[in-house]
CSV table of C-alpha atoms in Angstrom, one decimal:
chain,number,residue,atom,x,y,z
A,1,UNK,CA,148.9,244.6,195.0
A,2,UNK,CA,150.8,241.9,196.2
A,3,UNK,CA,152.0,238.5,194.2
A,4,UNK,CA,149.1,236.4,195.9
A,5,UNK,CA,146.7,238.9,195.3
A,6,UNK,CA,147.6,238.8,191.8
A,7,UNK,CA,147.6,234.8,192.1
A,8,UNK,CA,143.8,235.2,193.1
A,9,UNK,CA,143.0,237.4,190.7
A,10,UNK,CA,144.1,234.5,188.2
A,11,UNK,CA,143.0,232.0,189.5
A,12,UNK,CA,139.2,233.5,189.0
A,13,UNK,CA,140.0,233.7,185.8
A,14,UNK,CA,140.9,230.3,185.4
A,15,UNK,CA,137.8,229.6,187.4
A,16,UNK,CA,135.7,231.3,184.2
A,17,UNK,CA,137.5,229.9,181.7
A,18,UNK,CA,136.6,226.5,182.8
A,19,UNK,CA,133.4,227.1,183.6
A,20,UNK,CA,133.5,228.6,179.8
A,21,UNK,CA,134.9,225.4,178.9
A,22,UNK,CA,132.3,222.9,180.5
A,23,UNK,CA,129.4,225.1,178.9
A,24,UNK,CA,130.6,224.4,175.6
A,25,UNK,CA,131.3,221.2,176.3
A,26,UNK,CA,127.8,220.5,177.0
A,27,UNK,CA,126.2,222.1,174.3
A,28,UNK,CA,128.7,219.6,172.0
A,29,UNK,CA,127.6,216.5,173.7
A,30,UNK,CA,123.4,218.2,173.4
A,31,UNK,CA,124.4,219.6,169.4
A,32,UNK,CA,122.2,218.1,166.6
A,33,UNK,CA,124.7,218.1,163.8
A,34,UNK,CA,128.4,217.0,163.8
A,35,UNK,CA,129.4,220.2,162.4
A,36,UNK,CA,128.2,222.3,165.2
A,37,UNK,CA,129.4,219.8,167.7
A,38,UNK,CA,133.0,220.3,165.9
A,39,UNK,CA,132.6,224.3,165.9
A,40,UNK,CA,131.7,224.2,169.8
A,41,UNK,CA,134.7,221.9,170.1
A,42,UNK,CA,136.9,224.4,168.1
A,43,UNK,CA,136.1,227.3,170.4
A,44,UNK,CA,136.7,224.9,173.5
A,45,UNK,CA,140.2,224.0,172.4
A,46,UNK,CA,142.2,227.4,172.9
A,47,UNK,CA,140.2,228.0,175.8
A,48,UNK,CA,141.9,224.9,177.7
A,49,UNK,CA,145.3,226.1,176.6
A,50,UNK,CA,144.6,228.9,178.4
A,51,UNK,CA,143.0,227.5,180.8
A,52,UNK,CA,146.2,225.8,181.7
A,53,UNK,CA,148.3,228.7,181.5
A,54,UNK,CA,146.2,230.8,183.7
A,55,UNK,CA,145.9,228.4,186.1
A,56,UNK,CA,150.0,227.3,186.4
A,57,UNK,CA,150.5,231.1,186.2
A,58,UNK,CA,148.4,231.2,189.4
A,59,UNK,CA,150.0,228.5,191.0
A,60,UNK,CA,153.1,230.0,190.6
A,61,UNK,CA,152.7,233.4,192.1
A,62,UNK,CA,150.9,232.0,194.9
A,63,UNK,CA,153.5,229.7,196.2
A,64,UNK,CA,156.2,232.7,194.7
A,65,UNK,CA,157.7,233.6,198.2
A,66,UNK,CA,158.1,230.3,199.5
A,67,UNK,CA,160.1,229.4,196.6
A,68,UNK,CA,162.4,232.4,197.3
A,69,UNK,CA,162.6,232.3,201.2
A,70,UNK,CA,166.4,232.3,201.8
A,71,UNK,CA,167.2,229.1,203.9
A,72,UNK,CA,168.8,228.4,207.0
A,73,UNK,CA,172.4,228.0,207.3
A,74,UNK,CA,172.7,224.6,209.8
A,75,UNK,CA,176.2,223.3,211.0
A,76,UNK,CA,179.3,223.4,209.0
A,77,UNK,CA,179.9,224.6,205.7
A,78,UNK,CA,177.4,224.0,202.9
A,79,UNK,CA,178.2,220.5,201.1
A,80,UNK,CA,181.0,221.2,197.9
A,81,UNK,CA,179.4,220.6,194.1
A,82,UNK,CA,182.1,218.0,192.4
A,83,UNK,CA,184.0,219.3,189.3
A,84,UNK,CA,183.8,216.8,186.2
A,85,UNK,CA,187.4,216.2,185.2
């Protein structure tokens, strides 16, 4: 399995996770007492964490060789880094 394969296989999981999220989302905003509406809300919050993590996760591994591509050497010697004194 390759690092973009992998990237796809997280980013469907980031795909359920939000659809996970807007569900319980929705049964909040529909809830009939406050206390439910806060347990659906606590069971949401975690999930967007990962949700977020997932989904940078997939980002990352997707893009992973393009970061790493060695570049191009063009015309005369690569530019110095100054030393602080």
């Amino acid at each position: 399995m390759t690092l973009y394969e992998l990237s796809l296989e997280y980013a469907q999981t980031a795909a359920d996770l939000r659809r996970r999220i807007v569900e319980l989302e929705h049964a909040g905003r529909e809830a009939g007492s406050e206390d439910r509406r806060l347990q659906l809300e606590g069971r949401a919050r975690p999930l967007r964490s990962m949700y977020r993590d997932v989904r940078a996760v997939a980002r990352h591994l997707e893009h992973y060789y393009e970061k790493h591509t060695p570049r191009q050497a063009g015309p005369g010697p690569a530019p110095q880094r100054k030393r602080r004194a």
